[in-house]
């Protein structure tokens, strides 16, 4: 939580600094996620999977629907280009079923994206594309495998994001 407080302070200072130079728009974001985890494993070392001889994708991975909610800051650099950042409460995870093995992992992160944003003004609604890195801080999670419940270990991660949308004025 100390890191989260530091991050909020840095975002606030950045917003104050840019206020004197650029136009900043504040907004609320609500969206849907469809997450799925892909990983490689040597299955023959896991009990019940001795027949698997080669390293390969674990089959049976299913998408886990979820959502995100939070606020965004759109820092105008030179229209139609801007920087978009903010804080989003974001769900992630996956479900897997292979023969007798079942697993589901439900994770909640606070994501801080730092995206370049390009807005298309088409005489009506505005369309935009975003892309860039994000930081994610795990805040809670739950994992279930076989018939045992337990807490899932959450780690901080570094990744990328992209998006698209429509702006209504």
PDB file of C-alpha atoms in Angstrom:
ATOM      1  CA  UNK A   1       0.000   0.000   0.000  1.00  0.00           C
ATOM      2  CA  UNK A   2       2.970   2.332   0.534  1.00  0.00           C
ATOM      3  CA  UNK A   3       3.849   1.930  -3.151  1.00  0.00           C
ATOM      4  CA  UNK A   4       0.266   2.726  -4.104  1.00  0.00           C
ATOM      5  CA  UNK A   5       0.319   5.933  -2.021  1.00  0.00           C
ATOM      6  CA  UNK A   6       3.624   6.958  -3.636  1.00  0.00           C
ATOM      7  CA  UNK A   7       2.189   6.260  -7.076  1.00  0.00           C
ATOM      8  CA  UNK A   8      -0.900   8.374  -6.369  1.00  0.00           C
ATOM      9  CA  UNK A   9       1.315  11.231  -5.186  1.00  0.00           C
ATOM     10  CA  UNK A  10       3.464  11.016  -8.338  1.00  0.00           C
ATOM     11  CA  UNK A  11       0.362  11.023 -10.579  1.00  0.00           C
ATOM     12  CA  UNK A  12      -0.993  14.045  -8.701  1.00  0.00           C
ATOM     13  CA  UNK A  13       2.297  15.913  -9.084  1.00  0.00           C
ATOM     14  CA  UNK A  14       2.440  15.069 -12.794  1.00  0.00           C
ATOM     15  CA  UNK A  15      -1.132  16.311 -13.221  1.00  0.00           C
ATOM     16  CA  UNK A  16      -0.336  19.578 -11.403  1.00  0.00           C
ATOM     17  CA  UNK A  17       2.816  20.071 -13.492  1.00  0.00           C
ATOM     18  CA  UNK A  18       1.021  19.452 -16.780  1.00  0.00           C
ATOM     19  CA  UNK A  19      -1.899  21.667 -15.752  1.00  0.00           C
ATOM     20  CA  UNK A  20       0.172  24.761 -16.426  1.00  0.00           C
ATOM     21  CA  UNK A  21       1.303  23.512 -19.832  1.00  0.00           C
ATOM     22  CA  UNK A  22      -1.448  21.338 -21.230  1.00  0.00           C
ATOM     23  CA  UNK A  23      -5.161  20.713 -21.190  1.00  0.00           C
ATOM     24  CA  UNK A  24      -6.062  17.817 -18.880  1.00  0.00           C
ATOM     25  CA  UNK A  25      -9.378  16.002 -19.096  1.00  0.00           C
ATOM     26  CA  UNK A  26     -10.572  13.764 -16.265  1.00  0.00           C
ATOM     27  CA  UNK A  27     -12.877  10.835 -16.926  1.00  0.00           C
ATOM     28  CA  UNK A  28     -14.387   7.633 -15.596  1.00  0.00           C
ATOM     29  CA  UNK A  29     -13.715   4.338 -17.354  1.00  0.00           C
ATOM     30  CA  UNK A  30     -15.827   1.213 -17.076  1.00  0.00           C
ATOM     31  CA  UNK A  31     -15.074  -1.752 -19.293  1.00  0.00           C
ATOM     32  CA  UNK A  32     -15.049  -5.497 -19.832  1.00  0.00           C
ATOM     33  CA  UNK A  33     -12.072  -7.872 -19.750  1.00  0.00           C
ATOM     34  CA  UNK A  34     -11.704 -11.305 -21.248  1.00  0.00           C
ATOM     35  CA  UNK A  35      -8.487 -12.710 -19.807  1.00  0.00           C
ATOM     36  CA  UNK A  36      -6.773 -16.001 -20.485  1.00  0.00           C
ATOM     37  CA  UNK A  37      -3.381 -17.155 -19.321  1.00  0.00           C
ATOM     38  CA  UNK A  38      -1.056 -19.073 -21.604  1.00  0.00           C
ATOM     39  CA  UNK A  39       1.955 -20.872 -20.243  1.00  0.00           C
ATOM     40  CA  UNK A  40       4.172 -23.823 -21.022  1.00  0.00           C
ATOM     41  CA  UNK A  41       4.727 -26.729 -18.686  1.00  0.00           C
ATOM     42  CA  UNK A  42       6.332 -30.136 -18.747  1.00  0.00           C
ATOM     43  CA  UNK A  43       3.132 -32.023 -17.954  1.00  0.00           C
ATOM     44  CA  UNK A  44       4.751 -35.432 -17.462  1.00  0.00           C
ATOM     45  CA  UNK A  45       6.074 -34.237 -14.080  1.00  0.00           C
ATOM     46  CA  UNK A  46       2.535 -33.616 -12.778  1.00  0.00           C
ATOM     47  CA  UNK A  47       0.652 -36.517 -11.214  1.00  0.00           C
ATOM     48  CA  UNK A  48      -1.975 -37.802 -13.632  1.00  0.00           C
ATOM     49  CA  UNK A  49      -0.166 -36.430 -16.701  1.00  0.00           C
ATOM     50  CA  UNK A  50       2.611 -39.045 -17.014  1.00  0.00           C
ATOM     51  CA  UNK A  51       1.540 -39.865 -20.596  1.00  0.00           C
ATOM     52  CA  UNK A  52       2.510 -36.390 -21.833  1.00  0.00           C
ATOM     53  CA  UNK A  53       6.075 -36.639 -23.130  1.00  0.00           C
ATOM     54  CA  UNK A  54       6.682 -33.261 -24.698  1.00  0.00           C
ATOM     55  CA  UNK A  55       6.730 -29.676 -23.558  1.00  0.00           C
ATOM     56  CA  UNK A  56       3.648 -27.913 -24.846  1.00  0.00           C
ATOM     57  CA  UNK A  57       0.704 -25.640 -24.261  1.00  0.00           C
ATOM     58  CA  UNK A  58      -1.578 -26.746 -21.486  1.00  0.00           C
ATOM     59  CA  UNK A  59      -4.909 -27.417 -23.145  1.00  0.00           C
ATOM     60  CA  UNK A  60      -8.317 -26.643 -21.749  1.00  0.00           C
ATOM     61  CA  UNK A  61      -7.528 -23.018 -20.885  1.00  0.00           C
ATOM     62  CA  UNK A  62     -10.717 -20.963 -20.931  1.00  0.00           C
ATOM     63  CA  UNK A  63     -11.321 -17.228 -20.941  1.00  0.00           C
ATOM     64  CA  UNK A  64     -12.470 -15.655 -17.694  1.00  0.00           C
ATOM     65  CA  UNK A  65     -14.807 -12.674 -18.168  1.00  0.00           C
ATOM     66  CA  UNK A  66     -14.279  -9.737 -15.837  1.00  0.00           C
ATOM     67  CA  UNK A  67     -14.273  -5.976 -15.759  1.00  0.00           C
ATOM     68  CA  UNK A  68     -12.462  -2.780 -14.907  1.00  0.00           C
ATOM     69  CA  UNK A  69     -13.427   0.537 -13.386  1.00  0.00           C
ATOM     70  CA  UNK A  70     -11.425   3.608 -12.514  1.00  0.00           C
ATOM     71  CA  UNK A  71     -10.454   7.092 -13.557  1.00  0.00           C
ATOM     72  CA  UNK A  72      -8.337   8.329 -16.448  1.00  0.00           C
ATOM     73  CA  UNK A  73      -6.461  11.542 -17.144  1.00  0.00           C
ATOM     74  CA  UNK A  74      -6.098  12.620 -20.770  1.00  0.00           C
ATOM     75  CA  UNK A  75      -3.160  15.032 -21.083  1.00  0.00           C
ATOM     76  CA  UNK A  76      -3.342  16.932 -24.378  1.00  0.00           C
ATOM     77  CA  UNK A  77       0.067  17.289 -26.024  1.00  0.00           C
ATOM     78  CA  UNK A  78      -0.759  18.464 -29.526  1.00  0.00           C
ATOM     79  CA  UNK A  79      -4.220  17.566 -30.831  1.00  0.00           C
ATOM     80  CA  UNK A  80      -5.015  14.885 -31.898  1.00  0.00           C
ATOM     81  CA  UNK A  81      -2.162  13.301 -29.853  1.00  0.00           C
ATOM     82  CA  UNK A  82      -2.356  12.978 -26.067  1.00  0.00           C
ATOM     83  CA  UNK A  83      -1.061  10.910 -23.159  1.00  0.00           C
ATOM     84  CA  UNK A  84      -3.623   8.913 -21.209  1.00  0.00           C
ATOM     85  CA  UNK A  85      -2.956   7.642 -17.688  1.00  0.00           C
ATOM     86  CA  UNK A  86      -5.033   6.851 -14.617  1.00  0.00           C
ATOM     87  CA  UNK A  87      -5.836   4.105 -12.135  1.00  0.00           C
ATOM     88  CA  UNK A  88      -8.097   1.165 -12.906  1.00  0.00           C
ATOM     89  CA  UNK A  89      -9.316  -1.644 -10.670  1.00  0.00           C
ATOM     90  CA  UNK A  90      -8.957  -4.572 -13.047  1.00  0.00           C
ATOM     91  CA  UNK A  91      -9.880  -8.272 -12.837  1.00  0.00           C
ATOM     92  CA  UNK A  92      -7.766 -10.950 -14.488  1.00  0.00           C
ATOM     93  CA  UNK A  93      -7.520 -14.704 -14.367  1.00  0.00           C
ATOM     94  CA  UNK A  94      -8.262 -17.959 -16.139  1.00  0.00           C
ATOM     95  CA  UNK A  95     -10.049 -21.297 -15.920  1.00  0.00           C
ATOM     96  CA  UNK A  96      -8.574 -24.628 -16.957  1.00  0.00           C
ATOM     97  CA  UNK A  97      -9.965 -28.131 -17.224  1.00  0.00           C
ATOM     98  CA  UNK A  98      -7.860 -31.071 -18.375  1.00  0.00           C
ATOM     99  CA  UNK A  99      -9.304 -34.530 -17.681  1.00  0.00           C
ATOM    100  CA  UNK A 100      -9.603 -34.749 -13.860  1.00  0.00           C
ATOM    101  CA  UNK A 101      -7.756 -31.505 -13.237  1.00  0.00           C
ATOM    102  CA  UNK A 102      -9.682 -28.269 -12.733  1.00  0.00           C
ATOM    103  CA  UNK A 103      -8.228 -24.911 -11.853  1.00  0.00           C
ATOM    104  CA  UNK A 104      -9.464 -21.339 -11.717  1.00  0.00           C
ATOM    105  CA  UNK A 105      -7.599 -18.220 -10.704  1.00  0.00           C
ATOM    106  CA  UNK A 106      -9.326 -14.906 -10.039  1.00  0.00           C
ATOM    107  CA  UNK A 107      -7.050 -11.879  -9.530  1.00  0.00           C
ATOM    108  CA  UNK A 108      -7.683  -8.191  -8.874  1.00  0.00           C
ATOM    109  CA  UNK A 109      -5.052  -5.609  -9.796  1.00  0.00           C
ATOM    110  CA  UNK A 110      -4.730  -1.840  -9.693  1.00  0.00           C
ATOM    111  CA  UNK A 111      -3.431  -0.951 -13.171  1.00  0.00           C
ATOM    112  CA  UNK A 112      -1.670   2.316 -14.007  1.00  0.00           C
ATOM    113  CA  UNK A 113      -1.489   2.645 -17.811  1.00  0.00           C
ATOM    114  CA  UNK A 114       0.667   5.228 -19.568  1.00  0.00           C
ATOM    115  CA  UNK A 115      -0.702   5.228 -23.105  1.00  0.00           C
ATOM    116  CA  UNK A 116      -0.122   7.305 -26.200  1.00  0.00           C
ATOM    117  CA  UNK A 117      -3.557   8.234 -27.556  1.00  0.00           C
ATOM    118  CA  UNK A 118      -4.570   9.305 -31.061  1.00  0.00           C
ATOM    119  CA  UNK A 119      -8.084  10.723 -31.513  1.00  0.00           C
ATOM    120  CA  UNK A 120      -9.900  10.721 -34.863  1.00  0.00           C
ATOM    121  CA  UNK A 121     -12.436  13.559 -35.229  1.00  0.00           C
ATOM    122  CA  UNK A 122     -14.976  12.461 -37.860  1.00  0.00           C
ATOM    123  CA  UNK A 123     -17.628  15.217 -37.574  1.00  0.00           C
ATOM    124  CA  UNK A 124     -19.656  13.475 -34.880  1.00  0.00           C
ATOM    125  CA  UNK A 125     -18.427  10.979 -32.336  1.00  0.00           C
ATOM    126  CA  UNK A 126     -14.657  10.875 -31.882  1.00  0.00           C
ATOM    127  CA  UNK A 127     -12.823   7.559 -32.175  1.00  0.00           C
ATOM    128  CA  UNK A 128      -9.492   6.892 -30.503  1.00  0.00           C
ATOM    129  CA  UNK A 129      -6.696   4.325 -30.329  1.00  0.00           C
ATOM    130  CA  UNK A 130      -4.332   3.891 -27.386  1.00  0.00           C
ATOM    131  CA  UNK A 131      -1.154   1.879 -26.846  1.00  0.00           C
ATOM    132  CA  UNK A 132       1.562   1.815 -24.217  1.00  0.00           C
ATOM    133  CA  UNK A 133       2.953   0.166 -21.093  1.00  0.00           C
ATOM    134  CA  UNK A 134       1.236  -0.225 -17.744  1.00  0.00           C
ATOM    135  CA  UNK A 135       2.171  -1.091 -14.183  1.00  0.00           C
ATOM    136  CA  UNK A 136      -0.046  -3.467 -12.226  1.00  0.00           C
ATOM    137  CA  UNK A 137      -0.172  -3.964  -8.476  1.00  0.00           C
ATOM    138  CA  UNK A 138      -1.887  -7.105  -7.173  1.00  0.00           C
ATOM    139  CA  UNK A 139      -4.416  -6.341  -4.441  1.00  0.00           C
ATOM    140  CA  UNK A 140      -6.258  -9.642  -3.980  1.00  0.00           C
ATOM    141  CA  UNK A 141      -6.778 -13.015  -5.536  1.00  0.00           C
ATOM    142  CA  UNK A 142      -8.213 -16.473  -5.121  1.00  0.00           C
ATOM    143  CA  UNK A 143      -7.125 -19.692  -6.730  1.00  0.00           C
ATOM    144  CA  UNK A 144      -8.885 -23.045  -6.804  1.00  0.00           C
ATOM    145  CA  UNK A 145      -7.316 -26.252  -8.058  1.00  0.00           C
ATOM    146  CA  UNK A 146      -8.577 -29.800  -7.877  1.00  0.00           C
ATOM    147  CA  UNK A 147     -10.825 -29.668  -4.791  1.00  0.00           C
ATOM    148  CA  UNK A 148      -8.662 -27.454  -2.611  1.00  0.00           C
ATOM    149  CA  UNK A 149      -9.184 -23.720  -2.131  1.00  0.00           C
ATOM    150  CA  UNK A 150      -6.322 -21.391  -1.372  1.00  0.00           C
ATOM    151  CA  UNK A 151      -5.043 -17.889  -1.772  1.00  0.00           C
ATOM    152  CA  UNK A 152      -3.180 -17.206  -4.991  1.00  0.00           C
ATOM    153  CA  UNK A 153       0.182 -15.502  -4.776  1.00  0.00           C
ATOM    154  CA  UNK A 154       0.012 -12.110  -6.462  1.00  0.00           C
ATOM    155  CA  UNK A 155       3.027 -10.331  -7.847  1.00  0.00           C
ATOM    156  CA  UNK A 156       3.549  -6.944  -9.377  1.00  0.00           C
ATOM    157  CA  UNK A 157       3.830  -7.049 -13.136  1.00  0.00           C
ATOM    158  CA  UNK A 158       4.936  -4.955 -16.086  1.00  0.00           C
ATOM    159  CA  UNK A 159       3.142  -5.403 -19.367  1.00  0.00           C
ATOM    160  CA  UNK A 160       1.525  -3.492 -22.222  1.00  0.00           C
ATOM    161  CA  UNK A 161      -1.984  -2.418 -23.087  1.00  0.00           C
ATOM    162  CA  UNK A 162      -3.963  -1.195 -26.059  1.00  0.00           C
ATOM    163  CA  UNK A 163      -7.457   0.097 -26.524  1.00  0.00           C
ATOM    164  CA  UNK A 164     -10.006   1.737 -28.749  1.00  0.00           C
ATOM    165  CA  UNK A 165     -13.257   3.525 -28.124  1.00  0.00           C
ATOM    166  CA  UNK A 166     -15.740   6.248 -28.924  1.00  0.00           C
ATOM    167  CA  UNK A 167     -15.920   9.660 -27.237  1.00  0.00           C
ATOM    168  CA  UNK A 168     -19.317  11.312 -26.888  1.00  0.00           C
ATOM    169  CA  UNK A 169     -19.332  15.097 -26.404  1.00  0.00           C
TER     170      UNK A 169
END
